[in-house]
Short mmCIF file of C-alpha atoms in Angstrom, two decimals:
data_model
loop_
_atom_site.label_atom_id
_atom_site.label_comp_id
_atom_site.label_asym_id
_atom_site.label_seq_id
_atom_site.Cartn_x
_atom_site.Cartn_y
_atom_site.Cartn_z
CA MET A 1 167.57 116.24 131.73
CA GLU A 2 164.89 113.80 132.83
CA ASN A 3 163.92 116.16 135.63
CA SER A 4 163.56 118.95 133.09
CA LYS A 5 161.19 116.85 130.93
CA LYS A 6 159.11 115.88 133.94
CA LYS A 7 158.89 119.50 134.95
CA LYS A 8 157.68 120.53 131.46
CA LYS A 9 154.99 117.81 131.50
CA LYS A 10 153.94 118.93 134.93
CA ASP A 11 153.76 122.52 133.75
CA ARG A 12 151.53 121.49 130.82
CA LYS A 13 149.11 119.44 132.89
CA PRO A 14 147.03 122.44 134.04
CA LEU A 15 146.82 123.53 130.39
CA PHE A 16 145.48 120.13 129.36
CA ILE A 17 142.94 120.22 132.18
CA LEU A 18 141.90 123.73 131.22
CA PHE A 19 141.65 122.75 127.56
CA ALA A 20 139.57 119.69 128.44
CA PHE A 21 137.30 121.82 130.62
CA PHE A 22 136.69 124.32 127.83
CA ALA A 23 136.12 121.51 125.35
CA VAL A 24 133.54 119.85 127.59
CA PHE A 25 131.98 123.20 128.45
CA GLY A 26 131.80 124.16 124.78
CA LEU A 27 130.20 120.83 123.91
CA PHE A 28 127.69 121.33 126.73
CA ILE A 29 126.79 124.82 125.48
CA TYR A 30 126.46 123.48 121.96
CA LEU A 31 124.19 120.65 123.03
CA ILE A 32 121.89 122.81 125.13
CA SER A 33 121.67 125.39 122.37
CA ILE A 34 120.40 122.82 119.85
CA PRO A 35 116.61 123.24 119.60
CA SER A 36 114.65 120.27 120.92
CA PRO A 37 112.24 118.45 118.59
CA GLU A 38 109.36 120.08 120.45
CA GLU A 39 110.83 123.55 119.96
CA ASN A 40 111.30 122.84 116.26
CA ALA A 41 107.75 121.53 115.98
CA LYS A 42 106.27 124.59 117.66
CA LYS A 43 108.28 126.90 115.40
CA GLU A 44 106.94 125.08 112.36
CA LEU A 45 103.41 125.41 113.72
CA ILE A 46 103.76 129.19 113.70
CA THR A 47 104.01 129.17 109.91
CA ALA A 48 101.37 126.47 109.39
CA TYR A 49 98.53 128.45 107.84
CA ASN A 50 96.07 125.65 107.04
CA LYS A 51 94.95 122.34 108.48
CA ASP A 52 97.04 120.31 106.02
CA ALA A 53 100.21 122.12 107.11
CA VAL A 54 99.33 121.44 110.75
CA LYS A 55 98.78 117.79 109.92
CA GLN A 56 102.24 117.64 108.28
CA VAL A 57 103.82 118.95 111.49
CA TRP A 58 101.87 116.36 113.48
CA GLU A 59 102.92 113.50 111.21
CA LYS A 60 106.54 114.64 111.28
CA TYR A 61 106.89 114.78 115.06
CA LYS A 62 104.20 112.49 116.50
CA LEU A 63 106.54 109.52 117.07
CA LYS A 64 109.16 111.61 118.88
CA LEU A 65 106.63 113.63 120.83
CA HIS A 66 103.83 111.10 121.40
CA ASP A 67 104.10 111.62 125.18
CA SER A 68 104.22 115.42 125.03
CA GLU A 69 100.96 116.95 126.23
CA SER A 70 102.22 120.46 125.46
CA PHE A 71 102.92 119.52 121.82
CA LEU A 72 99.46 118.01 121.44
CA LEU A 73 97.92 121.08 123.07
CA ALA A 74 99.81 123.31 120.62
CA ILE A 75 98.42 121.28 117.70
CA ARG A 76 94.85 121.46 119.04
CA THR A 77 95.17 125.18 119.79
CA LYS A 78 96.52 125.97 116.32
CA LEU A 79 93.65 124.14 114.65
CA SER A 80 91.10 125.87 116.89
CA THR A 81 92.26 129.29 115.62
CA MET A 82 91.38 128.39 112.03
CA GLN A 83 88.01 128.99 110.40
CA LEU A 84 87.20 125.37 109.59
CA THR A 85 83.96 123.84 108.39
CA ASP A 86 82.25 121.08 110.38
CA ALA A 87 83.51 118.56 107.82
CA GLU A 88 87.09 119.83 108.16
CA ILE A 89 86.90 119.72 111.95
CA LYS A 90 85.60 116.15 111.77
CA ASP A 91 88.48 115.23 109.46
CA CYS A 92 91.07 116.70 111.85
CA ILE A 93 89.52 114.99 114.86
CA GLY A 94 89.89 111.76 112.90
CA TRP A 95 93.71 111.93 112.80
CA LEU A 96 94.23 113.51 116.22
CA PRO A 97 94.45 111.36 119.36
CA PRO A 98 91.03 111.12 121.08
CA ALA A 99 90.19 114.16 123.18
CA PRO A 100 88.91 113.76 126.77
CA GLU A 101 85.26 112.70 126.82
CA SER A 102 82.40 114.62 128.45
CA LEU A 103 78.69 113.93 128.80
CA ASN A 104 75.95 116.22 127.55
CA ILE A 105 72.65 114.97 128.98
CA ILE A 106 69.34 116.52 127.95
CA VAL A 107 66.25 115.36 129.86
CA VAL A 108 62.86 116.18 128.34
CA PRO A 109 59.88 115.03 130.46
CA ASP A 110 56.39 114.83 128.98
CA LEU A 111 54.26 117.17 131.10
CA SER A 112 51.04 116.45 129.23
CA ASN A 113 47.90 114.99 130.84
CA ARG A 114 49.69 111.66 131.27
CA ILE A 115 50.87 112.89 134.67
CA ASP A 116 47.22 113.12 135.79
CA LEU A 117 45.66 110.26 133.85
CA ILE A 118 48.18 107.53 134.64
CA PRO A 119 48.02 106.53 138.33
CA GLY A 120 51.28 107.19 140.17
CA GLN A 121 52.94 108.71 137.11
CA ILE A 122 54.35 111.78 138.85
CA ASP A 123 55.97 109.65 141.56
CA SER A 124 57.35 107.32 138.90
CA ASP A 125 58.74 110.26 136.92
CA LYS A 126 60.38 111.70 140.02
CA LYS A 127 62.10 108.38 140.75
CA THR A 128 63.38 108.32 137.18
CA MET A 129 64.58 111.93 137.47
CA GLU A 130 66.35 111.03 140.72
CA ALA A 131 68.01 108.05 139.03
CA ILE A 132 69.22 110.34 136.22
CA TRP A 133 70.84 112.73 138.70
CA ASN A 134 72.49 109.94 140.68
CA ALA A 135 73.85 108.32 137.51
CA PHE A 136 75.15 111.68 136.26
CA GLU A 137 76.91 112.32 139.57
CA SER A 138 78.45 108.84 139.88
CA THR A 139 79.67 108.92 136.26
CA CYS A 140 81.24 112.38 136.49
CA LYS A 141 82.43 112.86 140.07
CA LEU A 142 85.81 111.13 139.65
CA LYS A 143 86.82 113.38 136.76
CA LYS A 144 88.67 116.67 136.84
CA ASP A 145 88.47 119.66 134.47
CA SER A 146 85.69 118.01 132.48
CA HIS A 147 82.90 119.65 130.48
CA ASP A 148 80.05 117.39 131.56
CA ARG A 149 76.60 118.94 131.47
CA LEU A 150 73.03 118.02 132.43
CA ILE A 151 69.95 120.09 131.61
CA VAL A 152 66.23 119.50 132.02
CA ASP A 153 64.10 121.01 129.28
CA VAL A 154 60.45 120.95 128.18
CA THR A 155 58.88 120.65 124.74
CA ASP A 156 57.04 123.95 125.12
CA LYS A 157 57.82 126.96 127.32
CA HIS A 158 54.12 127.10 128.26
CA GLN A 159 54.32 123.69 129.93
CA ALA A 160 54.53 123.47 133.72
CA GLY A 161 51.78 126.08 133.85
CA GLY A 162 54.03 128.54 132.02
CA GLU A 163 56.33 128.56 135.05
CA PHE A 164 59.22 126.54 133.62
CA GLU A 165 61.39 129.52 132.71
CA LYS A 166 61.39 130.57 136.37
CA ILE A 167 63.03 127.31 137.44
CA ALA A 168 65.02 126.50 134.29
CA ASN A 169 68.30 127.86 135.67
CA ASN A 170 67.99 125.50 138.64
CA LEU A 171 67.86 122.57 136.22
CA ARG A 172 71.05 123.35 134.32
CA PHE A 173 74.36 121.94 135.55
CA ASN A 174 77.61 122.60 133.72
CA LEU A 175 81.04 121.55 135.00
CA SER A 176 82.96 123.58 132.39
CA ASP A 177 83.62 126.37 134.91
CA HIS A 178 84.65 123.98 137.69
CA LYS A 179 88.39 124.17 136.95
CA GLY A 180 91.44 122.90 138.79
CA LYS A 181 89.40 120.88 141.28
CA THR A 182 88.05 117.37 141.42
CA ASN A 183 84.42 117.06 140.39
CA ARG A 184 83.64 115.60 143.81
CA LEU A 185 83.72 119.17 145.11
CA TYR A 186 81.07 120.20 142.57
CA PHE A 187 78.50 117.61 143.60
CA THR A 188 77.47 119.00 146.97
CA GLN A 189 74.36 118.12 148.96
CA GLU A 190 73.14 121.66 148.33
CA LEU A 191 73.33 121.08 144.56
CA SER A 192 71.45 117.79 144.82
CA ASN A 193 68.73 119.52 146.84
CA GLN A 194 68.53 122.27 144.22
CA TYR A 195 67.87 119.66 141.53
CA ARG A 196 65.26 117.77 143.57
CA ASN A 197 63.41 120.93 144.60
CA ALA A 198 63.32 122.23 141.02
CA VAL A 199 62.02 118.88 139.72
CA ASN A 200 59.33 118.87 142.40
CA THR A 201 58.34 122.46 141.55
CA MET A 202 58.14 121.57 137.87
CA TYR A 203 55.65 118.75 138.47
CA VAL A 204 53.60 120.75 140.99
CA SER A 205 53.34 123.58 138.44
CA ALA A 206 52.35 121.19 135.65
CA LYS A 207 49.69 119.21 137.50
CA GLY A 208 46.23 120.12 136.27
CA LYS A 209 47.63 122.57 133.68
CA GLU A 210 48.88 120.12 131.09
CA LEU A 211 49.65 120.83 127.44
CA GLY A 212 50.29 118.14 124.85
CA ALA A 213 53.99 117.34 124.56
CA ASP A 214 55.02 118.06 120.96
CA TYR A 215 58.30 116.16 120.62
CA TYR A 216 58.24 116.58 116.86
CA ARG A 217 58.38 120.36 117.20
CA TYR A 218 60.98 120.09 119.97
CA PHE A 219 63.32 118.06 117.75
CA ARG A 220 62.64 120.35 114.82
CA GLN A 221 63.12 123.70 116.60
CA TYR A 222 64.84 123.36 119.96
CA LEU A 223 66.93 120.24 120.46
CA GLU A 224 69.80 121.18 118.16
CA SER A 225 70.71 124.22 120.27
CA ASN A 226 71.22 121.92 123.27
CA LEU A 227 73.38 119.35 121.49
CA LYS A 228 77.17 119.60 121.67
CA LYS A 229 79.50 119.01 118.77
CA PRO A 230 82.92 117.45 119.43
CA ASN A 231 85.81 119.90 119.18
CA PHE A 232 89.61 119.67 119.31
CA PHE A 233 89.65 119.66 123.12
CA THR A 234 86.53 117.69 124.10
CA LYS A 235 84.70 114.67 122.73
CA TYR A 236 81.05 115.10 123.69
CA LYS A 237 78.57 112.25 124.07
CA ASN A 238 75.06 113.59 123.63
CA LYS A 239 72.44 111.61 125.53
CA VAL A 240 68.77 112.58 125.32
CA ILE A 241 66.37 111.08 127.88
CA ILE A 242 62.66 111.40 127.16
CA LEU A 243 60.05 110.56 129.81
CA THR A 244 56.78 109.94 127.99
CA ASP A 245 53.91 107.51 127.62
CA GLY A 246 55.03 107.21 123.99
CA TYR A 247 52.05 108.85 122.31
CA ILE A 248 53.02 112.02 120.41
CA GLU A 249 49.77 113.96 120.37
CA PRO A 250 50.30 117.74 120.38
CA GLN A 251 47.63 120.03 121.74
CA ASP A 252 44.86 120.62 119.17
CA GLU A 253 46.79 118.80 116.43
CA LYS A 254 46.63 115.41 114.78
CA ALA A 255 48.66 112.68 116.44
CA TYR A 256 52.09 111.93 114.98
CA THR A 257 51.87 108.40 116.34
CA LYS A 258 48.90 107.31 114.26
CA LEU A 259 46.94 104.56 116.03
CA TYR A 260 43.29 105.40 116.39
CA GLY A 261 41.43 104.93 113.14
CA TYR A 262 44.26 102.75 111.84
CA GLU A 263 43.72 99.73 114.09
CA LYS A 264 42.71 97.42 111.24
CA ILE A 265 46.01 98.14 109.50
CA LEU A 266 48.34 98.13 112.50
CA TYR A 267 46.92 95.73 115.09
CA PRO A 268 47.24 92.49 113.05
CA VAL A 269 50.98 93.19 112.65
CA ALA A 270 51.30 94.25 116.29
CA LYS A 271 49.92 90.89 117.45
CA LYS A 272 52.83 89.12 115.72
CA GLY A 273 55.26 91.09 117.88
CA ASP A 274 57.86 91.65 115.14
CA LEU A 275 59.30 95.19 115.33
CA LYS A 276 60.84 95.07 111.85
CA ASP A 277 57.50 94.08 110.31
CA MET A 278 55.82 96.88 112.22
CA ILE A 279 58.28 99.46 110.89
CA ASN A 280 57.79 98.15 107.36
CA LYS A 281 54.00 98.47 107.72
CA ILE A 282 54.32 102.08 108.92
CA ASN A 283 56.56 102.91 105.96
CA LYS A 284 54.33 101.11 103.47
CA HIS A 285 51.37 103.30 104.43
CA ASP A 286 53.44 106.51 104.83
CA PHE A 287 52.47 106.82 108.49
CA ASN A 288 56.00 107.95 109.41
CA ILE A 289 56.63 110.86 111.73
CA PRO A 290 58.23 113.55 109.49
CA SER A 291 62.00 113.84 109.92
CA ALA A 292 63.38 117.02 111.45
CA ASN A 293 66.38 118.72 109.86
CA ILE A 294 68.80 117.69 112.59
CA ASP A 295 71.89 115.48 112.73
CA LEU A 296 71.67 112.92 115.53
CA SER A 297 74.72 110.89 114.51
CA ASN A 298 76.46 111.77 117.79
CA THR A 299 73.33 111.38 119.91
CA GLU A 300 71.96 108.44 121.88
CA ILE A 301 68.30 108.55 122.90
CA LEU A 302 66.44 106.79 125.70
CA VAL A 303 62.63 106.86 125.54
CA CYS A 304 61.38 105.67 128.92
CA GLU A 305 58.25 105.50 131.10
CA VAL A 306 56.32 104.29 128.03
CA THR A 307 52.81 103.24 129.10
CA GLU A 308 50.09 101.70 126.95
CA ARG A 309 46.55 102.97 127.25
CA LYS A 310 43.91 100.44 128.27
CA SER A 311 42.36 100.50 124.81
CA GLY A 312 45.65 99.39 123.29
CA GLU A 313 47.06 97.05 125.91
CA GLY A 314 49.30 94.37 124.44
CA ARG A 315 49.44 96.09 121.06
CA ASP A 316 50.27 99.79 121.32
CA SER A 317 53.74 99.34 122.79
CA ILE A 318 55.32 97.74 119.72
CA ILE A 319 53.55 100.23 117.44
CA LEU A 320 54.88 103.16 119.46
CA GLU A 321 58.36 101.65 119.50
CA ALA A 322 58.21 101.29 115.72
CA TYR A 323 57.16 104.92 115.28
CA TRP A 324 59.90 106.27 117.56
CA LYS A 325 62.73 104.10 116.27
CA ASP A 326 61.80 104.59 112.62
CA TRP A 327 61.68 108.36 113.19
CA LEU A 328 64.88 108.69 115.21
CA TYR A 329 66.99 106.34 113.10
CA ARG A 330 65.93 108.21 109.96
CA MET A 331 67.57 111.24 111.59
CA ALA A 332 70.74 109.12 111.98
CA ALA A 333 70.48 108.64 115.77
CA LYS A 334 73.51 106.78 117.07
CA ASP A 335 71.38 104.53 119.27
CA VAL A 336 67.78 104.39 120.48
CA VAL A 337 66.59 102.59 123.62
CA PHE A 338 62.83 102.21 124.08
CA TYR A 339 61.85 101.28 127.62
CA GLU A 340 58.39 100.65 129.07
CA ARG A 341 57.41 101.78 132.54
CA GLN A 342 58.32 99.14 135.11
CA LYS A 343 56.59 98.33 138.37
CA ALA A 344 59.98 97.55 139.90
CA SER A 345 61.82 100.88 140.06
CA ALA A 346 65.15 99.03 140.49
CA ALA A 347 64.94 97.89 136.86
CA THR A 348 64.42 101.47 135.67
CA ILE A 349 67.29 102.73 137.82
CA GLU A 350 69.61 100.11 136.33
CA THR A 351 68.54 101.02 132.79
CA ILE A 352 69.20 104.73 133.44
CA LYS A 353 72.57 103.99 135.02
CA LYS A 354 73.65 101.79 132.11
CA PHE A 355 72.49 104.32 129.51
CA ILE A 356 74.35 107.25 131.09
CA SER A 357 77.56 105.44 132.01
CA SER A 358 78.06 103.52 128.76
#
């Protein structure tokens, strides 16, 4: 009898094992067939037809999927397919995690008669241009798949003896197409030589054939096309570097930086050395440079190589700084650095490096 019971239990054991196997297997199939949170989120994105619906999906899943790059990419991609206004894009960027940051550097040298009249100015400009390139390279070379860009532009296509357009392509550097490789591979010696040779050609072409540098017209007509707006994939930092003596005096036009003929009004304030008072004086007499219709809220500007003329030594610098800063800040510039030409090039190099890398 006991042997019979033992035999029955033994006969059932394979059935129990088989049943357990199917139970575990069924549970496994069930578990793997349950959509993951990311799969659910991406399905919901398909039917999200406006930015608010996309934001709801983001808010619903962001805690569970905060480490998922593919989920974040899906959110950014969905938003990029929508016809959104600049204000709507800005709003979305505000609740999204920060996108990778890239530099957009625009260098605009003053090729007016300053390069002939000021002793050693061309050599000083070239050292500054070299410092800009080195700072751009050192800031960007450790990145990968970035959208960093550097261009050299002029205020007027007729500058550089009308030859600028022939060398313009050799002064434009864009890493957007350098994909899947470290940026170190982009910055070759050949590329550095291309930049230096083009800069040298630009100054050789400009020497003795100078036109007044009209920065007012440049800001009004040309700068905006070179600025980059942040998007869902890249946060751009616009940095404009202007090499100028500081006097905005277009060819055959009245000066925008009003000094001569206004000395009795401006020089007593200049002697006090208070920039705020100087700006107030300019505003009081409506001497301001007219604002251009451009948004500089995402743009930092460095005005360097500023050099006073002998007739205004010790006074013109603060007046010029007041004109530039009043003008640029009225156009909502994010930051403005005004830097006089230095005898020690190391100081200029450090200023350039700090401006580009910060």
